[in-house]
């Protein structure tokens, strides 16, 4: 498969102009570029804000680094006891096998650490040290293979790692985070699928997708090969300005994922990676989007909106709060249409700050912004 890797190649394909070349060369000197041709072909050259181009084609804004941005925005290094391991939460550890990806996302939070020129993959000795760390930490229940993209490795190498992990008694779950089904679906072969399945230990695959257009027929077929093999599929999506920051685009993505048997898992607030301010939204935008998803679409289509707190403090859910006021036993909770209710409801008209039990009497709907379709019976959704 052909992959565009240089400013000149992007220029040849009409994805950059010759005037942009000096700037793109500066960006290329710092951050890796790889755009597989099938993904490049999805780009509408006449749309200056094409959501596929915004994710993968270098932009001049990448040279503008804001003060709050940092090389290691989620604090991987702070929690790395040995090369290749990040152990941030007690019950799970990341195992970073490679620093290479099939496509390089312009907003990647590991952009300072990945790509050609960075250490390619764990040496056998470093991998043995990483496995030793996992073996000697019985609290590690789940190991997450990440990178770079672990599915860029050969099935033989993946098999060997999966087997080594499965042989550790206390490791009960293996999870793989990947963009490969979207970036290079042909790599998801039967042999690769077999290589990541191990007897007695479930392997979950979390697929990174940010726009429904990424789920081409080939990508859907790759996901189906994984799902048909009995591998549970999850998604992770990064909230990106100009890519998926409207209810329509995000809703369409979540529904498409579910149709592909991929359960929406995380919606990440974009991290403070260097040169990515043009792709970040504010948190209020994300909360409004999530509130809108909740009000409109099936419970299957609801990801958890999370922020990785800079400095290595881990993920926190940052979705909207539906509990608005009150202290037990008089909690005020907003429904998906913005109507406010006292909980638990009591017989008669119990008043709390302008509210009657079970209905909004204040005349305003503080949480109803953006609600498009009121739900009649939210319990069935
Ligand atoms: S595939 Fe993942 S690791 Fe690779 S550039 Fe994209 S976000 Fe970063």
PDB file of C-alpha atoms in Angstrom, residues 159-319:
ATOM      1  CA  UNK A 159       1.391 -13.947  19.094  1.00  0.00           C
ATOM      2  CA  UNK A 160       4.528 -14.226  21.164  1.00  0.00           C
ATOM      3  CA  UNK A 161       3.606 -11.189  23.317  1.00  0.00           C
ATOM      4  CA  UNK A 162      -0.019 -12.315  23.721  1.00  0.00           C
ATOM      5  CA  UNK A 163       1.115 -15.778  24.817  1.00  0.00           C
ATOM      6  CA  UNK A 164       3.625 -14.368  27.302  1.00  0.00           C
ATOM      7  CA  UNK A 165       0.907 -12.217  28.838  1.00  0.00           C
ATOM      8  CA  UNK A 166      -1.622 -15.047  28.881  1.00  0.00           C
ATOM      9  CA  UNK A 167       0.891 -17.182  30.774  1.00  0.00           C
ATOM     10  CA  UNK A 168       0.878 -14.702  33.665  1.00  0.00           C
ATOM     11  CA  UNK A 169      -1.801 -15.941  36.059  1.00  0.00           C
ATOM     12  CA  UNK A 170      -2.896 -12.579  37.419  1.00  0.00           C
ATOM     13  CA  UNK A 171      -3.258 -10.978  33.976  1.00  0.00           C
ATOM     14  CA  UNK A 172      -6.851 -11.751  33.096  1.00  0.00           C
ATOM     15  CA  UNK A 173      -7.528  -9.343  30.222  1.00  0.00           C
ATOM     16  CA  UNK A 174      -5.520  -8.101  27.241  1.00  0.00           C
ATOM     17  CA  UNK A 175      -6.625  -4.928  25.508  1.00  0.00           C
ATOM     18  CA  UNK A 176      -5.195  -3.563  22.262  1.00  0.00           C
ATOM     19  CA  UNK A 177      -5.537   0.074  21.253  1.00  0.00           C
ATOM     20  CA  UNK A 178      -5.213   0.559  17.512  1.00  0.00           C
ATOM     21  CA  UNK A 179      -6.059   2.697  14.523  1.00  0.00           C
ATOM     22  CA  UNK A 180      -5.126  -0.069  12.075  1.00  0.00           C
ATOM     23  CA  UNK A 181      -8.629  -1.157  10.963  1.00  0.00           C
ATOM     24  CA  UNK A 182      -9.093   2.402   9.685  1.00  0.00           C
ATOM     25  CA  UNK A 183      -5.525   3.220   8.640  1.00  0.00           C
ATOM     26  CA  UNK A 184      -4.699  -0.020   6.816  1.00  0.00           C
ATOM     27  CA  UNK A 185      -7.618  -2.461   6.954  1.00  0.00           C
ATOM     28  CA  UNK A 186      -5.812  -5.042   4.835  1.00  0.00           C
ATOM     29  CA  UNK A 187      -3.424  -5.652   7.734  1.00  0.00           C
ATOM     30  CA  UNK A 188      -6.264  -7.141   9.774  1.00  0.00           C
ATOM     31  CA  UNK A 189      -5.799 -10.571   8.255  1.00  0.00           C
ATOM     32  CA  UNK A 190      -7.128 -13.854   9.565  1.00  0.00           C
ATOM     33  CA  UNK A 191      -3.577 -14.651  10.684  1.00  0.00           C
ATOM     34  CA  UNK A 192      -3.308 -11.403  12.636  1.00  0.00           C
ATOM     35  CA  UNK A 193      -6.714 -11.923  14.236  1.00  0.00           C
ATOM     36  CA  UNK A 194      -5.663 -15.431  15.313  1.00  0.00           C
ATOM     37  CA  UNK A 195      -2.393 -14.106  16.702  1.00  0.00           C
ATOM     38  CA  UNK A 196      -4.044 -11.816  19.255  1.00  0.00           C
ATOM     39  CA  UNK A 197      -6.515 -14.402  20.567  1.00  0.00           C
ATOM     40  CA  UNK A 198      -5.289 -16.537  23.410  1.00  0.00           C
ATOM     41  CA  UNK A 199      -7.075 -19.360  25.149  1.00  0.00           C
ATOM     42  CA  UNK A 200      -8.725 -18.504  28.425  1.00  0.00           C
ATOM     43  CA  UNK A 201      -7.876 -14.784  28.389  1.00  0.00           C
ATOM     44  CA  UNK A 202     -10.140 -12.358  26.539  1.00  0.00           C
ATOM     45  CA  UNK A 203      -8.605  -9.857  24.139  1.00  0.00           C
ATOM     46  CA  UNK A 204     -10.489  -6.597  23.689  1.00  0.00           C
ATOM     47  CA  UNK A 205      -9.697  -4.287  20.779  1.00  0.00           C
ATOM     48  CA  UNK A 206     -10.306  -0.534  21.133  1.00  0.00           C
ATOM     49  CA  UNK A 207     -10.402   1.127  17.714  1.00  0.00           C
ATOM     50  CA  UNK A 208      -9.582   4.809  17.313  1.00  0.00           C
ATOM     51  CA  UNK A 209     -12.094   6.486  14.961  1.00  0.00           C
ATOM     52  CA  UNK A 210     -13.031  10.181  14.838  1.00  0.00           C
ATOM     53  CA  UNK A 211     -15.364  10.526  11.859  1.00  0.00           C
ATOM     54  CA  UNK A 212     -17.812   8.109  10.255  1.00  0.00           C
ATOM     55  CA  UNK A 213     -16.135   8.639   6.867  1.00  0.00           C
ATOM     56  CA  UNK A 214     -13.138   6.725   8.216  1.00  0.00           C
ATOM     57  CA  UNK A 215     -15.330   3.628   8.411  1.00  0.00           C
ATOM     58  CA  UNK A 216     -15.064   2.734   4.745  1.00  0.00           C
ATOM     59  CA  UNK A 217     -16.259  -0.601   3.392  1.00  0.00           C
ATOM     60  CA  UNK A 218     -12.731  -1.978   3.839  1.00  0.00           C
ATOM     61  CA  UNK A 219     -12.515  -0.668   7.421  1.00  0.00           C
ATOM     62  CA  UNK A 220     -15.911  -2.162   8.266  1.00  0.00           C
ATOM     63  CA  UNK A 221     -14.804  -5.502   6.820  1.00  0.00           C
ATOM     64  CA  UNK A 222     -11.645  -5.395   8.970  1.00  0.00           C
ATOM     65  CA  UNK A 223     -13.752  -4.694  12.078  1.00  0.00           C
ATOM     66  CA  UNK A 224     -16.071  -7.533  11.103  1.00  0.00           C
ATOM     67  CA  UNK A 225     -13.119  -9.948  10.905  1.00  0.00           C
ATOM     68  CA  UNK A 226     -12.255  -9.077  14.488  1.00  0.00           C
ATOM     69  CA  UNK A 227     -15.855  -9.209  15.728  1.00  0.00           C
ATOM     70  CA  UNK A 228     -16.583 -12.476  13.908  1.00  0.00           C
ATOM     71  CA  UNK A 229     -13.620 -14.024  15.709  1.00  0.00           C
ATOM     72  CA  UNK A 230     -15.351 -13.217  18.995  1.00  0.00           C
ATOM     73  CA  UNK A 231     -13.171 -10.235  19.899  1.00  0.00           C
ATOM     74  CA  UNK A 232     -15.190  -7.542  21.709  1.00  0.00           C
ATOM     75  CA  UNK A 233     -14.720  -4.173  20.010  1.00  0.00           C
ATOM     76  CA  UNK A 234     -14.683  -0.780  21.727  1.00  0.00           C
ATOM     77  CA  UNK A 235     -14.069   2.651  20.302  1.00  0.00           C
ATOM     78  CA  UNK A 236     -12.062   5.629  21.339  1.00  0.00           C
ATOM     79  CA  UNK A 237     -12.676   8.999  19.753  1.00  0.00           C
ATOM     80  CA  UNK A 238     -10.902  12.304  20.238  1.00  0.00           C
ATOM     81  CA  UNK A 239     -13.106  15.392  20.249  1.00  0.00           C
ATOM     82  CA  UNK A 240     -11.617  17.612  17.553  1.00  0.00           C
ATOM     83  CA  UNK A 241     -12.562  21.111  16.426  1.00  0.00           C
ATOM     84  CA  UNK A 242     -13.736  21.107  12.836  1.00  0.00           C
ATOM     85  CA  UNK A 243     -13.771  17.308  12.688  1.00  0.00           C
ATOM     86  CA  UNK A 244     -16.483  15.959  14.968  1.00  0.00           C
ATOM     87  CA  UNK A 245     -17.541  18.826  17.271  1.00  0.00           C
ATOM     88  CA  UNK A 246     -21.165  19.018  16.148  1.00  0.00           C
ATOM     89  CA  UNK A 247     -24.025  16.831  17.428  1.00  0.00           C
ATOM     90  CA  UNK A 248     -24.801  15.670  13.897  1.00  0.00           C
ATOM     91  CA  UNK A 249     -21.272  14.480  13.111  1.00  0.00           C
ATOM     92  CA  UNK A 250     -20.675  12.940  16.544  1.00  0.00           C
ATOM     93  CA  UNK A 251     -24.097  11.267  16.577  1.00  0.00           C
ATOM     94  CA  UNK A 252     -23.531   9.861  13.108  1.00  0.00           C
ATOM     95  CA  UNK A 253     -20.138   8.481  14.192  1.00  0.00           C
ATOM     96  CA  UNK A 254     -21.502   6.837  17.343  1.00  0.00           C
ATOM     97  CA  UNK A 255     -24.368   5.203  15.469  1.00  0.00           C
ATOM     98  CA  UNK A 256     -22.051   3.981  12.717  1.00  0.00           C
ATOM     99  CA  UNK A 257     -19.737   2.469  15.315  1.00  0.00           C
ATOM    100  CA  UNK A 258     -22.606   0.586  16.948  1.00  0.00           C
ATOM    101  CA  UNK A 259     -23.761  -0.636  13.530  1.00  0.00           C
ATOM    102  CA  UNK A 260     -20.228  -2.039  13.084  1.00  0.00           C
ATOM    103  CA  UNK A 261     -20.519  -3.865  16.444  1.00  0.00           C
ATOM    104  CA  UNK A 262     -18.122  -1.412  18.101  1.00  0.00           C
ATOM    105  CA  UNK A 263     -19.310  -0.171  21.491  1.00  0.00           C
ATOM    106  CA  UNK A 264     -18.467   3.539  21.974  1.00  0.00           C
ATOM    107  CA  UNK A 265     -16.160   3.638  24.965  1.00  0.00           C
ATOM    108  CA  UNK A 266     -14.190   6.858  25.424  1.00  0.00           C
ATOM    109  CA  UNK A 267     -14.650  10.321  23.979  1.00  0.00           C
ATOM    110  CA  UNK A 268     -11.356  11.997  24.853  1.00  0.00           C
ATOM    111  CA  UNK A 269     -11.024  15.704  25.340  1.00  0.00           C
ATOM    112  CA  UNK A 270      -8.061  16.563  23.094  1.00  0.00           C
ATOM    113  CA  UNK A 271      -4.799  16.608  25.043  1.00  0.00           C
ATOM    114  CA  UNK A 272      -2.390  19.540  25.355  1.00  0.00           C
ATOM    115  CA  UNK A 273       0.003  18.153  22.747  1.00  0.00           C
ATOM    116  CA  UNK A 274       2.329  20.728  21.183  1.00  0.00           C
ATOM    117  CA  UNK A 275       0.975  22.609  18.162  1.00  0.00           C
ATOM    118  CA  UNK A 276      -2.563  21.249  18.427  1.00  0.00           C
ATOM    119  CA  UNK A 277      -4.546  24.235  19.792  1.00  0.00           C
ATOM    120  CA  UNK A 278      -6.357  24.624  16.450  1.00  0.00           C
ATOM    121  CA  UNK A 279      -7.825  21.139  16.912  1.00  0.00           C
ATOM    122  CA  UNK A 280      -8.984  21.517  20.516  1.00  0.00           C
ATOM    123  CA  UNK A 281     -12.450  22.588  21.661  1.00  0.00           C
ATOM    124  CA  UNK A 282     -13.274  23.878  25.124  1.00  0.00           C
ATOM    125  CA  UNK A 283     -14.767  21.511  27.679  1.00  0.00           C
ATOM    126  CA  UNK A 284     -18.156  23.282  27.653  1.00  0.00           C
ATOM    127  CA  UNK A 285     -18.499  22.393  23.959  1.00  0.00           C
ATOM    128  CA  UNK A 286     -17.779  18.765  24.744  1.00  0.00           C
ATOM    129  CA  UNK A 287     -20.317  18.698  27.572  1.00  0.00           C
ATOM    130  CA  UNK A 288     -23.008  20.212  25.377  1.00  0.00           C
ATOM    131  CA  UNK A 289     -22.245  17.639  22.703  1.00  0.00           C
ATOM    132  CA  UNK A 290     -22.474  14.765  25.166  1.00  0.00           C
ATOM    133  CA  UNK A 291     -25.728  16.134  26.599  1.00  0.00           C
ATOM    134  CA  UNK A 292     -27.091  16.263  23.091  1.00  0.00           C
ATOM    135  CA  UNK A 293     -26.035  12.667  22.365  1.00  0.00           C
ATOM    136  CA  UNK A 294     -27.737  11.507  25.543  1.00  0.00           C
ATOM    137  CA  UNK A 295     -30.951  13.285  24.582  1.00  0.00           C
ATOM    138  CA  UNK A 296     -31.117  11.990  21.050  1.00  0.00           C
ATOM    139  CA  UNK A 297     -29.580   8.594  20.599  1.00  0.00           C
ATOM    140  CA  UNK A 298     -29.696   5.079  21.969  1.00  0.00           C
ATOM    141  CA  UNK A 299     -27.862   4.238  25.188  1.00  0.00           C
ATOM    142  CA  UNK A 300     -25.554   2.062  23.081  1.00  0.00           C
ATOM    143  CA  UNK A 301     -24.267   5.234  21.380  1.00  0.00           C
ATOM    144  CA  UNK A 302     -23.045   6.943  24.559  1.00  0.00           C
ATOM    145  CA  UNK A 303     -19.276   7.167  25.126  1.00  0.00           C
ATOM    146  CA  UNK A 304     -17.793   8.437  28.384  1.00  0.00           C
ATOM    147  CA  UNK A 305     -16.364  11.933  27.887  1.00  0.00           C
ATOM    148  CA  UNK A 306     -13.003  12.020  29.682  1.00  0.00           C
ATOM    149  CA  UNK A 307     -10.089  14.319  30.317  1.00  0.00           C
ATOM    150  CA  UNK A 308      -6.622  12.933  30.899  1.00  0.00           C
ATOM    151  CA  UNK A 309      -5.496  15.351  33.572  1.00  0.00           C
ATOM    152  CA  UNK A 310      -2.123  16.815  32.559  1.00  0.00           C
ATOM    153  CA  UNK A 311       0.790  15.691  34.670  1.00  0.00           C
ATOM    154  CA  UNK A 312      -0.151  12.024  34.794  1.00  0.00           C
ATOM    155  CA  UNK A 313      -3.094  12.292  37.177  1.00  0.00           C
ATOM    156  CA  UNK A 314      -5.234   9.961  35.083  1.00  0.00           C
ATOM    157  CA  UNK A 315      -8.596  10.155  33.371  1.00  0.00           C
ATOM    158  CA  UNK A 316     -11.631  11.793  34.907  1.00  0.00           C
ATOM    159  CA  UNK A 317     -15.128  11.779  33.448  1.00  0.00           C
ATOM    160  CA  UNK A 318     -16.042  15.379  32.559  1.00  0.00           C
ATOM    161  CA  UNK A 319     -19.495  14.942  31.077  1.00  0.00           C
TER     162      UNK A 319
END
